Short mmCIF file of C-alpha atoms and ligand atoms in Angstrom, two decimals:
data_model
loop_
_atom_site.label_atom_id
_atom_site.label_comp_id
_atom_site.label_asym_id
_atom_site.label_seq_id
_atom_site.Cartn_x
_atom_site.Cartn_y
_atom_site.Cartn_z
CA UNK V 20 15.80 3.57 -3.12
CA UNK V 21 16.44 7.20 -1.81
CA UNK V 22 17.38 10.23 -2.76
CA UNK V 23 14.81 13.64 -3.07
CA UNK V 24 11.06 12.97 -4.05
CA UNK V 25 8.87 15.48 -5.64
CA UNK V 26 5.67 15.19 -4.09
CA UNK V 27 2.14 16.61 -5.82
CA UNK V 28 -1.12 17.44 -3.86
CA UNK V 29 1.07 17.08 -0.12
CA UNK V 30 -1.22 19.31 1.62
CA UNK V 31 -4.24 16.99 1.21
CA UNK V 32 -5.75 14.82 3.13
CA UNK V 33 -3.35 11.36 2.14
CA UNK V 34 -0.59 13.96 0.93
CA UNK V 35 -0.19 14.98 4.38
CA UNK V 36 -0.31 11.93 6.03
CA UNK V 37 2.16 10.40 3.38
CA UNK V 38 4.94 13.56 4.28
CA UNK V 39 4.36 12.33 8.03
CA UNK V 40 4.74 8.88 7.01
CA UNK V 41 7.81 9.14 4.94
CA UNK V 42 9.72 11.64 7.31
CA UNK V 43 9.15 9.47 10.24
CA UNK V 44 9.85 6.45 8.90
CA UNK V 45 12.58 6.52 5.76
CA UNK V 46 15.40 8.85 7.02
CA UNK V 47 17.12 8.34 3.21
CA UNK V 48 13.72 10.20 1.76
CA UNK V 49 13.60 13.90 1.07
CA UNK V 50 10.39 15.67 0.01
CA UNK V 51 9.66 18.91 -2.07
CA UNK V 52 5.92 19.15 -2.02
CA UNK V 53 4.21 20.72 -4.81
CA UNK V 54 0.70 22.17 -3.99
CA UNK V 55 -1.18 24.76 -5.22
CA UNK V 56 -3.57 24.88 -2.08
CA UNK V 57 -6.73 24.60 -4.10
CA UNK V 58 -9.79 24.17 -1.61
CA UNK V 59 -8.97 21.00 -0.06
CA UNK V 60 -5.01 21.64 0.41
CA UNK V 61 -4.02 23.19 3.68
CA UNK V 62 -1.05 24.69 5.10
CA UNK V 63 -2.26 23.62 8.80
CA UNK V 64 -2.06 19.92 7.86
CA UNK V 65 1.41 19.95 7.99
CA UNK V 66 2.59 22.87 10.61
CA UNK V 67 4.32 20.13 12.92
CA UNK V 68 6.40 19.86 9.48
CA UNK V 69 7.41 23.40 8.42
CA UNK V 70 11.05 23.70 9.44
CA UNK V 71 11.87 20.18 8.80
CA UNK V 72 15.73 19.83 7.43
CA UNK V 73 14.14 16.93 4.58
CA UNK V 74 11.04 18.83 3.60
CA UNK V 75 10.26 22.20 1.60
CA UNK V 76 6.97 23.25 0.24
CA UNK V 77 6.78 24.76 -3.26
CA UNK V 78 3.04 26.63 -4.22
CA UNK V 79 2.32 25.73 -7.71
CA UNK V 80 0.23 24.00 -10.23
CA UNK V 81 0.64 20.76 -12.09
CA UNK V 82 -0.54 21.76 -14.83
CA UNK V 83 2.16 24.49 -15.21
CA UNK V 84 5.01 23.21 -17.04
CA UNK V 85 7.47 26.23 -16.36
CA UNK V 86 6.71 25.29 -12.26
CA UNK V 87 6.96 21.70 -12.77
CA UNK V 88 10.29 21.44 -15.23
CA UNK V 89 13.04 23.17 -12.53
CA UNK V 90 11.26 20.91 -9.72
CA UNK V 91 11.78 17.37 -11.62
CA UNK V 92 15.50 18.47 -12.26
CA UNK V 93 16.20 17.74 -8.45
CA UNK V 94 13.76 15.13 -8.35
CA UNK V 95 15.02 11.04 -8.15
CA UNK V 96 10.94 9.77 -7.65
CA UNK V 97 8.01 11.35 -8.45
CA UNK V 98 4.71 10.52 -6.27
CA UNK V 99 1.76 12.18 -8.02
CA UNK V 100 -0.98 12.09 -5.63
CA UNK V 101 -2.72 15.68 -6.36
CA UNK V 102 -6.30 15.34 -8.03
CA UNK V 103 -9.74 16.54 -7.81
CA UNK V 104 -11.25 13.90 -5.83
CA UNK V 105 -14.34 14.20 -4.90
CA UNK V 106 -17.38 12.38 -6.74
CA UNK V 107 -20.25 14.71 -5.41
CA UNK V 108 -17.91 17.85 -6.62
CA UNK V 109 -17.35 16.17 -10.56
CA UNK V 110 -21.27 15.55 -11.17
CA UNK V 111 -21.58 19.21 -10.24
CA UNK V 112 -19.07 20.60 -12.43
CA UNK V 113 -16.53 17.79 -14.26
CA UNK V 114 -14.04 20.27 -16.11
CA UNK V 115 -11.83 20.81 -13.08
CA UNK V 116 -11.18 17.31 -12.43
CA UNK V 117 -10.71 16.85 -16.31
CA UNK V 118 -7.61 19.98 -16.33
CA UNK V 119 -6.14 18.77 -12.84
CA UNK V 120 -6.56 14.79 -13.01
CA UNK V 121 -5.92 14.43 -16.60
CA UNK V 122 -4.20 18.06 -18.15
CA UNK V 123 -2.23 17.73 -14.90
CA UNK V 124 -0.89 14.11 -15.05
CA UNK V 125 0.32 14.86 -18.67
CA UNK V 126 2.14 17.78 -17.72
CA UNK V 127 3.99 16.04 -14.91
CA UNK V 128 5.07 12.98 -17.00
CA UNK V 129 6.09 15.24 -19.72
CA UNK V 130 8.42 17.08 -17.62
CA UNK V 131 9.64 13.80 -15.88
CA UNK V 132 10.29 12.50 -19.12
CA UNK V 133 12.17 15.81 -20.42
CA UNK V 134 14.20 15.87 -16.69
CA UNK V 135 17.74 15.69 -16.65
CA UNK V 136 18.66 16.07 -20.73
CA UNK V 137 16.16 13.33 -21.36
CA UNK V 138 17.43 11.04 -19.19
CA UNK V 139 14.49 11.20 -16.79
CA UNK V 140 13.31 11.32 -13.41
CA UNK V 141 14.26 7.83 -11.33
CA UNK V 142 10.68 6.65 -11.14
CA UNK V 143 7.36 7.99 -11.42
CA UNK V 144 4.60 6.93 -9.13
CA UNK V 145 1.10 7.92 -9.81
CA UNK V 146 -1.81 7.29 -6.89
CA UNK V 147 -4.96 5.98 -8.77
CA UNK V 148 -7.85 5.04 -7.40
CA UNK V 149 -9.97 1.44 -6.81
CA UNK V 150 -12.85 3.65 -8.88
CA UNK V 151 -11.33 3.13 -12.30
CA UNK V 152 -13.13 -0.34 -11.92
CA UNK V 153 -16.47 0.99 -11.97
CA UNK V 154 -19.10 -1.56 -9.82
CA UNK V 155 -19.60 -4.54 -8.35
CA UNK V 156 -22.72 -6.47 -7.47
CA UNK V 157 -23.90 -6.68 -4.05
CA UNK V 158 -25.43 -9.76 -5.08
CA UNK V 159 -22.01 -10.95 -6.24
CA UNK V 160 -19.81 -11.04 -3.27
CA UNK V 161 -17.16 -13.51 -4.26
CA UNK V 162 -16.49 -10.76 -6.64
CA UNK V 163 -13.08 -8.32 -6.15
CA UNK V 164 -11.24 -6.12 -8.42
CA UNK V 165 -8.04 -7.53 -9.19
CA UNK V 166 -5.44 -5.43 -11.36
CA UNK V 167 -6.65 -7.03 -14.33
CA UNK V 168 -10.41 -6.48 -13.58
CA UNK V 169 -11.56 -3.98 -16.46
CA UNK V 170 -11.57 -0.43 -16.55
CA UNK V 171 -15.56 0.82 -16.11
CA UNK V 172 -15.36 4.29 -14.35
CA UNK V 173 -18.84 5.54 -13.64
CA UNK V 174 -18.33 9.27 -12.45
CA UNK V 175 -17.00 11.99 -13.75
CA UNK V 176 -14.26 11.76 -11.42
CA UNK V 177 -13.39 8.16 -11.53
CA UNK V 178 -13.24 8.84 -15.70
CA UNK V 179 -10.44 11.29 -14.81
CA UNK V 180 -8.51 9.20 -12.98
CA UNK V 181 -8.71 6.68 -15.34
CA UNK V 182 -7.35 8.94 -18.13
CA UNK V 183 -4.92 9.90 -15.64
CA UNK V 184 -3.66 6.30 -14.95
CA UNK V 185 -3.92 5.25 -18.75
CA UNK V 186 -1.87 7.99 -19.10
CA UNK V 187 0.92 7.05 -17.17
CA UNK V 188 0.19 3.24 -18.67
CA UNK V 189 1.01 4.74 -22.19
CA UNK V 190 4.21 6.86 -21.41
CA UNK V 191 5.78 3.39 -19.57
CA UNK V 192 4.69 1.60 -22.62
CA UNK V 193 5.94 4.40 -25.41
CA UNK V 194 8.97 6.34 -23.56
CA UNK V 195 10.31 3.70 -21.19
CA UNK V 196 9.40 5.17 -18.51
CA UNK V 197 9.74 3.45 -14.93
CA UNK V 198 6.53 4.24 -13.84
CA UNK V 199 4.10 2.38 -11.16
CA UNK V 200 0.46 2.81 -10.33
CA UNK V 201 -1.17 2.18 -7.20
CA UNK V 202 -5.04 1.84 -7.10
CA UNK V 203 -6.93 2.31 -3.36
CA UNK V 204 -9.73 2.17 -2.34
CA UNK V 205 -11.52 4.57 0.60
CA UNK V 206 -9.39 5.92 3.27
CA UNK V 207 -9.89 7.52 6.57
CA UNK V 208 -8.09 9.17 9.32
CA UNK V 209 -6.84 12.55 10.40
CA UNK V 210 -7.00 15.52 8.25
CA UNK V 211 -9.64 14.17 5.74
CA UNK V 212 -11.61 16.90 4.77
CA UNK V 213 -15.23 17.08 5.72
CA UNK V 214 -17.06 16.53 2.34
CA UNK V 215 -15.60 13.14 2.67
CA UNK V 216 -18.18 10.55 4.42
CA UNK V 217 -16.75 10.04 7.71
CA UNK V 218 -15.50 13.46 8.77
CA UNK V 219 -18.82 14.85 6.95
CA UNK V 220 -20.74 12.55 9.13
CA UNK V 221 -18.56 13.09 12.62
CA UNK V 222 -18.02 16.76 12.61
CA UNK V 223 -22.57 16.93 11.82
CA UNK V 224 -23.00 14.68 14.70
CA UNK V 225 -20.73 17.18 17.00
CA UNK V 226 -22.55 20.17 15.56
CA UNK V 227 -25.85 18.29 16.71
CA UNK V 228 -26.83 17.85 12.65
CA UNK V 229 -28.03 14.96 11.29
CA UNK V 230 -26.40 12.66 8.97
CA UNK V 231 -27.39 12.93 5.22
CA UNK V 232 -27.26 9.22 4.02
CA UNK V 233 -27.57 8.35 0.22
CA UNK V 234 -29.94 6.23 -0.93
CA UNK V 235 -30.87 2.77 0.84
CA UNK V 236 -27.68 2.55 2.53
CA UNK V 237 -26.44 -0.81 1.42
CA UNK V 238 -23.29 1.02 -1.12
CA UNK V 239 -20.23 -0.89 0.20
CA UNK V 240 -16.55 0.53 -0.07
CA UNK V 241 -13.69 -1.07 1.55
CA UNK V 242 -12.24 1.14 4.22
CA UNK V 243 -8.36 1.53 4.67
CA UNK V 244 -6.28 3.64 6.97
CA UNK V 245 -4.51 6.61 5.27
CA UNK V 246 -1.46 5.28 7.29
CA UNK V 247 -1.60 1.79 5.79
CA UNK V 248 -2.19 3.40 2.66
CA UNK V 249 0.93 5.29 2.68
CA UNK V 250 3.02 2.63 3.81
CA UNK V 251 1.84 0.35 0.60
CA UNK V 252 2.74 3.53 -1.70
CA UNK V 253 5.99 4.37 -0.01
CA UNK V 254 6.61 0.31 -0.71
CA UNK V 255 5.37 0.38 -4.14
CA UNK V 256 7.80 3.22 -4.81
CA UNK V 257 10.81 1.41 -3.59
CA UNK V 258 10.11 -2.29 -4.39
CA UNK V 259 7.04 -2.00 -6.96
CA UNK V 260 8.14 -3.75 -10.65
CA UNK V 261 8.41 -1.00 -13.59
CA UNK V 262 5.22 -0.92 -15.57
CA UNK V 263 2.67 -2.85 -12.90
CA UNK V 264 -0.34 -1.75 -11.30
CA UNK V 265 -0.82 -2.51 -7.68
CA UNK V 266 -3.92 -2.52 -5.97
CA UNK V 267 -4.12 -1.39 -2.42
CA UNK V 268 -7.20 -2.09 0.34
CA UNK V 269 -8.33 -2.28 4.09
CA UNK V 270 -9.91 -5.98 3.74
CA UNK V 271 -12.63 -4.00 5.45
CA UNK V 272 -15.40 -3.68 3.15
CA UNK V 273 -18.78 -1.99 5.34
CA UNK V 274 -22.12 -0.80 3.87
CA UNK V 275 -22.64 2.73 4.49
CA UNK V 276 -25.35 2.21 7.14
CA UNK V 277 -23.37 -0.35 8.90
CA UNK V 278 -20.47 2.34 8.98
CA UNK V 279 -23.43 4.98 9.91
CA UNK V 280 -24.25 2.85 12.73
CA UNK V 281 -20.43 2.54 13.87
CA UNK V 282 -20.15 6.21 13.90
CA UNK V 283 -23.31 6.79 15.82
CA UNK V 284 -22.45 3.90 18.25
CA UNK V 285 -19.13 5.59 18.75
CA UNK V 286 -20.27 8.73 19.21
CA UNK V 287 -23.40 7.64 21.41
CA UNK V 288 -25.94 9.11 19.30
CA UNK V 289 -28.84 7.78 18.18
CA UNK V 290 -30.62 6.40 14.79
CA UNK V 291 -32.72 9.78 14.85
CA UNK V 292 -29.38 11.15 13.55
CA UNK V 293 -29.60 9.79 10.04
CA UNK V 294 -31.11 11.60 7.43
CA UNK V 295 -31.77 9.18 3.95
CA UNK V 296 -31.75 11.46 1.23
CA UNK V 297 -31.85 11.29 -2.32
CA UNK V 298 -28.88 8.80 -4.36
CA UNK V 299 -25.86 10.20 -5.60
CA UNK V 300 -26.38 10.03 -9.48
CA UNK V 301 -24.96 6.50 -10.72
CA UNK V 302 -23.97 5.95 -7.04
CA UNK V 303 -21.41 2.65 -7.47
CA UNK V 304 -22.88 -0.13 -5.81
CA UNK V 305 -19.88 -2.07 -4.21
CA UNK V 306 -15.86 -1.29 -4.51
CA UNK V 307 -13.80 -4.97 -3.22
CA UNK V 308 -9.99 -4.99 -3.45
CA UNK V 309 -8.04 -8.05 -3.82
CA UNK V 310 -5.18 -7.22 -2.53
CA UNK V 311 -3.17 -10.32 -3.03
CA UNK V 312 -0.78 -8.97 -5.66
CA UNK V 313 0.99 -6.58 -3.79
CA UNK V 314 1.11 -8.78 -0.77
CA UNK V 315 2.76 -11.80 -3.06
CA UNK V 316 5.28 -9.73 -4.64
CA UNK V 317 5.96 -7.03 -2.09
CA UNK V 318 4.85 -8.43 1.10
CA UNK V 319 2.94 -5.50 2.28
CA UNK V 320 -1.02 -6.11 3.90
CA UNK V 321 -3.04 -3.81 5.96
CA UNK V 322 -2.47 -3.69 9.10
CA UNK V 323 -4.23 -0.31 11.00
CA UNK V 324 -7.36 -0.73 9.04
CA UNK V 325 -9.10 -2.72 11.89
CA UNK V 326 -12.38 -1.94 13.09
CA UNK V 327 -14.10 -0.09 15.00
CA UNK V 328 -10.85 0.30 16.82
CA UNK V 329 -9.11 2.19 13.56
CA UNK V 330 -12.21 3.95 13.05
CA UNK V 331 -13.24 5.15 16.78
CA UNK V 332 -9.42 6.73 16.78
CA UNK V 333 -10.50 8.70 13.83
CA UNK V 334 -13.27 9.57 15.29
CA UNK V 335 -11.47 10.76 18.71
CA UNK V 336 -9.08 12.83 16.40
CA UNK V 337 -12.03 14.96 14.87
CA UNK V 338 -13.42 15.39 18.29
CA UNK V 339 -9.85 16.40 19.62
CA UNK V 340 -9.07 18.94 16.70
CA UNK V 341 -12.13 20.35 16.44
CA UNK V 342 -10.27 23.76 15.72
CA UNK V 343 -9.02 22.66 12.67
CA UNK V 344 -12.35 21.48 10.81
CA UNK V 345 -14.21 24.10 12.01
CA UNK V 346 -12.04 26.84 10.05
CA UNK V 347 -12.07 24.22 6.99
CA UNK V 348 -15.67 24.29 6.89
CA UNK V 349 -16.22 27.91 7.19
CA UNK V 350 -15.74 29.95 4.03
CA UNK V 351 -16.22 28.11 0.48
CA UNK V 352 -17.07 25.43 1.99
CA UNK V 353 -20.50 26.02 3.03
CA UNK V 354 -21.58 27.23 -0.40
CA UNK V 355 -20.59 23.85 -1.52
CA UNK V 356 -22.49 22.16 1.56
CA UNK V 357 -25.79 24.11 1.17
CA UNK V 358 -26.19 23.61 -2.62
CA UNK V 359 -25.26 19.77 -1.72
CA UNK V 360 -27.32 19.10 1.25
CA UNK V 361 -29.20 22.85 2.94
CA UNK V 362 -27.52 25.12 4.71
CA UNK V 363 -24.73 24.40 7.01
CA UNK V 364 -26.05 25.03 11.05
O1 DAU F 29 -12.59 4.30 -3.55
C1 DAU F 29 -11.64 5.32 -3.52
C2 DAU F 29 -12.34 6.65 -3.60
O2 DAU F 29 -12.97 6.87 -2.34
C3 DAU F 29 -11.42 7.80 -3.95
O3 DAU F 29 -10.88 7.59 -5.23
C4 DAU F 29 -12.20 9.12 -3.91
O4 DAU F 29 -11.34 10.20 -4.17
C5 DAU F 29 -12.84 9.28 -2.57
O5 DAU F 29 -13.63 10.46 -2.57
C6 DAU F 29 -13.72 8.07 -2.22
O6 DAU F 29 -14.88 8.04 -3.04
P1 DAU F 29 -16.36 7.76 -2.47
O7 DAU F 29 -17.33 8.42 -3.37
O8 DAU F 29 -16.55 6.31 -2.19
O9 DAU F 29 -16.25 8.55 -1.04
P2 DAU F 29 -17.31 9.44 -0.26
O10 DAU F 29 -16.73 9.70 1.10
O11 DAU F 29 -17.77 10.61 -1.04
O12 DAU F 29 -18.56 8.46 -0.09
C7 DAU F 29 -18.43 7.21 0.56
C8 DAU F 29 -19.78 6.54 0.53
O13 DAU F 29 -20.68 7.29 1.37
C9 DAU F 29 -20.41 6.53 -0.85
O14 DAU F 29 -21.09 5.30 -1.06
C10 DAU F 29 -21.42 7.67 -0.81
C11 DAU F 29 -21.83 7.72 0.65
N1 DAU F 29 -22.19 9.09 1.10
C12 DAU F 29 -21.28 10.08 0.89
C13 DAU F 29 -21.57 11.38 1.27
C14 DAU F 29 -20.58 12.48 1.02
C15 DAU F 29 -23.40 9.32 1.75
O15 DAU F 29 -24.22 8.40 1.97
N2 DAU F 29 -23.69 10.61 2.13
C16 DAU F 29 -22.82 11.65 1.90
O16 DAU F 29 -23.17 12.81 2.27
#
């Protein structure tokens, strides 16, 4: 499969990894990248790219069908990867996540449906998330979420994006659609942006703050690299069966002080560094991917995920482009951080 692939959210954090990923690697791929550069999208995550015969970059919104409709007319694959996505953000204020994550996902497979005198778009890929599962048990840890675990989402957020992937369930089910739907868990690597653990926690340790960690600690979330994740959507989208749901992890699953540790380890600071604050409300206790499905039917497994070698190169990137999160955390973003956790140093 190959052809021209209309990309949402590719000025993110994974979006701009995956446009990386795909020109680098799949010379038969071309990308038109549909961003409205809300707060977390960024032109600089993708200035080695500007000028790149296979890529263009179109500002708009999802949820605008007269933007969207011309776009899916060249399109032979849609990825949908733009969403509000960050948990902290939707128990603050949930009605953005519910317009872009839900109002947003029914817009695009609308228009992919309408594409092309009703014949379609070629396939429609939507990135979900391992958090439409809800929680597991630390006590439990046999347990994993499989594709036909149920669907529990405890935030806000994770609500959305279940809407959002029952969504595109629904239109494969009622319209035909070919559409696939990936489910990850947490990624890291370069150009994640700093209200996300790691960076948060990296870029406070090189400002000489301390680390504000939630609760007791012992959350666990399985920890992939955006590069592995791309590769197991870029596979999905080419090899994934119409209609299924594949789940994609690190096989790295870390408490959050054993990952706290790691960092400070890495970074040769000491425990004085951490901060325990107060839980995130209805903080999930434990995400686990089984990843066997996609690995069975597709072949694909992690394989850059390993640590602390994967995560002491992330790491080394935030300390070597220290330019580029400084100017993302100036501006709006240290309203967010003082009402969050005091002001910003
Ligand atoms: O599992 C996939 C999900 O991973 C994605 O669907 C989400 O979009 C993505 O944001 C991420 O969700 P998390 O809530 O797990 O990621 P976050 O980096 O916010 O938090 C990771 C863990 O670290 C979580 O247990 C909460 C904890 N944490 C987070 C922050 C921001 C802290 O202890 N302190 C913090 O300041």
């Amino acid at each position: 499969m190959s052809g021209t692939m209309l990309l949402t959210g590719g000025c993110g954090f994974i979006g701009s990894n995956f446009v990386r990923f795909v020109l680098a690697n799949r010379p038969g791929w071309s990308i038109i990248n549909l961003d409205s550069l809300s707060y977390s999208g960024n032109l600089e995550n993708l200035t080695d790219i500007e000028g790149h015969p296979r890529y263009r970059f179109v500002k708009g919104d999802i949820c605008d069908a007269d933007t969207v409709a011309p776009l899916m007319e060249e399109a032979d694959a849609v990825v949908h990867m733009a969403a509000e996505s960050h948990v902290d953000r939707s128990i603050l204020d949930s009605r953005p996540f519910i317009v872009s994550n839900v109002l947003g996902t029914q817009t695009l497979l609308d228009a992919a449906r309408r594409a092309k005198g009703g014949a379609g778009v070629g396939r429609f890929l939507l990135v979900s998330t391992d958090e439409v599962y809800g929680s597991l048990p630390l006590e439990r840890p046999d347990l994993r979420f499989t594709e036909e675990s149920p669907l529990r989402p405890n935030s806000p957020y994770a609500a959305s994006k279940t809407s959002a992937d029952l969504l595109a369930r629904a239109y494969h089910h009622t319209f035909s659609m070919d559409i696939v739907v990936t489910r990850c868990s947490n990624n890291f690597g370069p150009y994640q942006f700093p209200e996300k653990v790691i960076p948060l926690f990296v870029t406070n340790l090189m400002d000489g703050a301390q680390v504000p960690l939630y609760g007791d600690g012992k959350n666990v979330r399985d920890w992939v690299h955006v590069d592995d994740h791309c590769e197991a959507v870029l596979t999905v989208l080419e090899k994934g069966r119409a209609g299924e749901v594949y789940n994609i992890g690190g096989n790295n699953e870390r408490s959050n002080l054993e990952l706290t540790r790691t960092i400070l380890e890495i970074m040769g600071k000491g425990p004085e560094m951490i901060r325990p604050v107060a839980d995130r409300l209805g903080h999930d206790r434990r995400y686990a991917i089984d990843g066997g499905k996609i690995e069975r039917e597709l072949g694909w497994r992690p394989t850059r995920s390993r640590w602390p070698g994967a995560l002491a190169a992330t790491v080394d990137w935030y300390v070597t482009n220290r330019s580029w999160w400084e100017r993302v955390r100036s501006g709006a973003y240290r309203e967010y951080y003082a009402r969050q956790y005091g002001a910003l140093s």
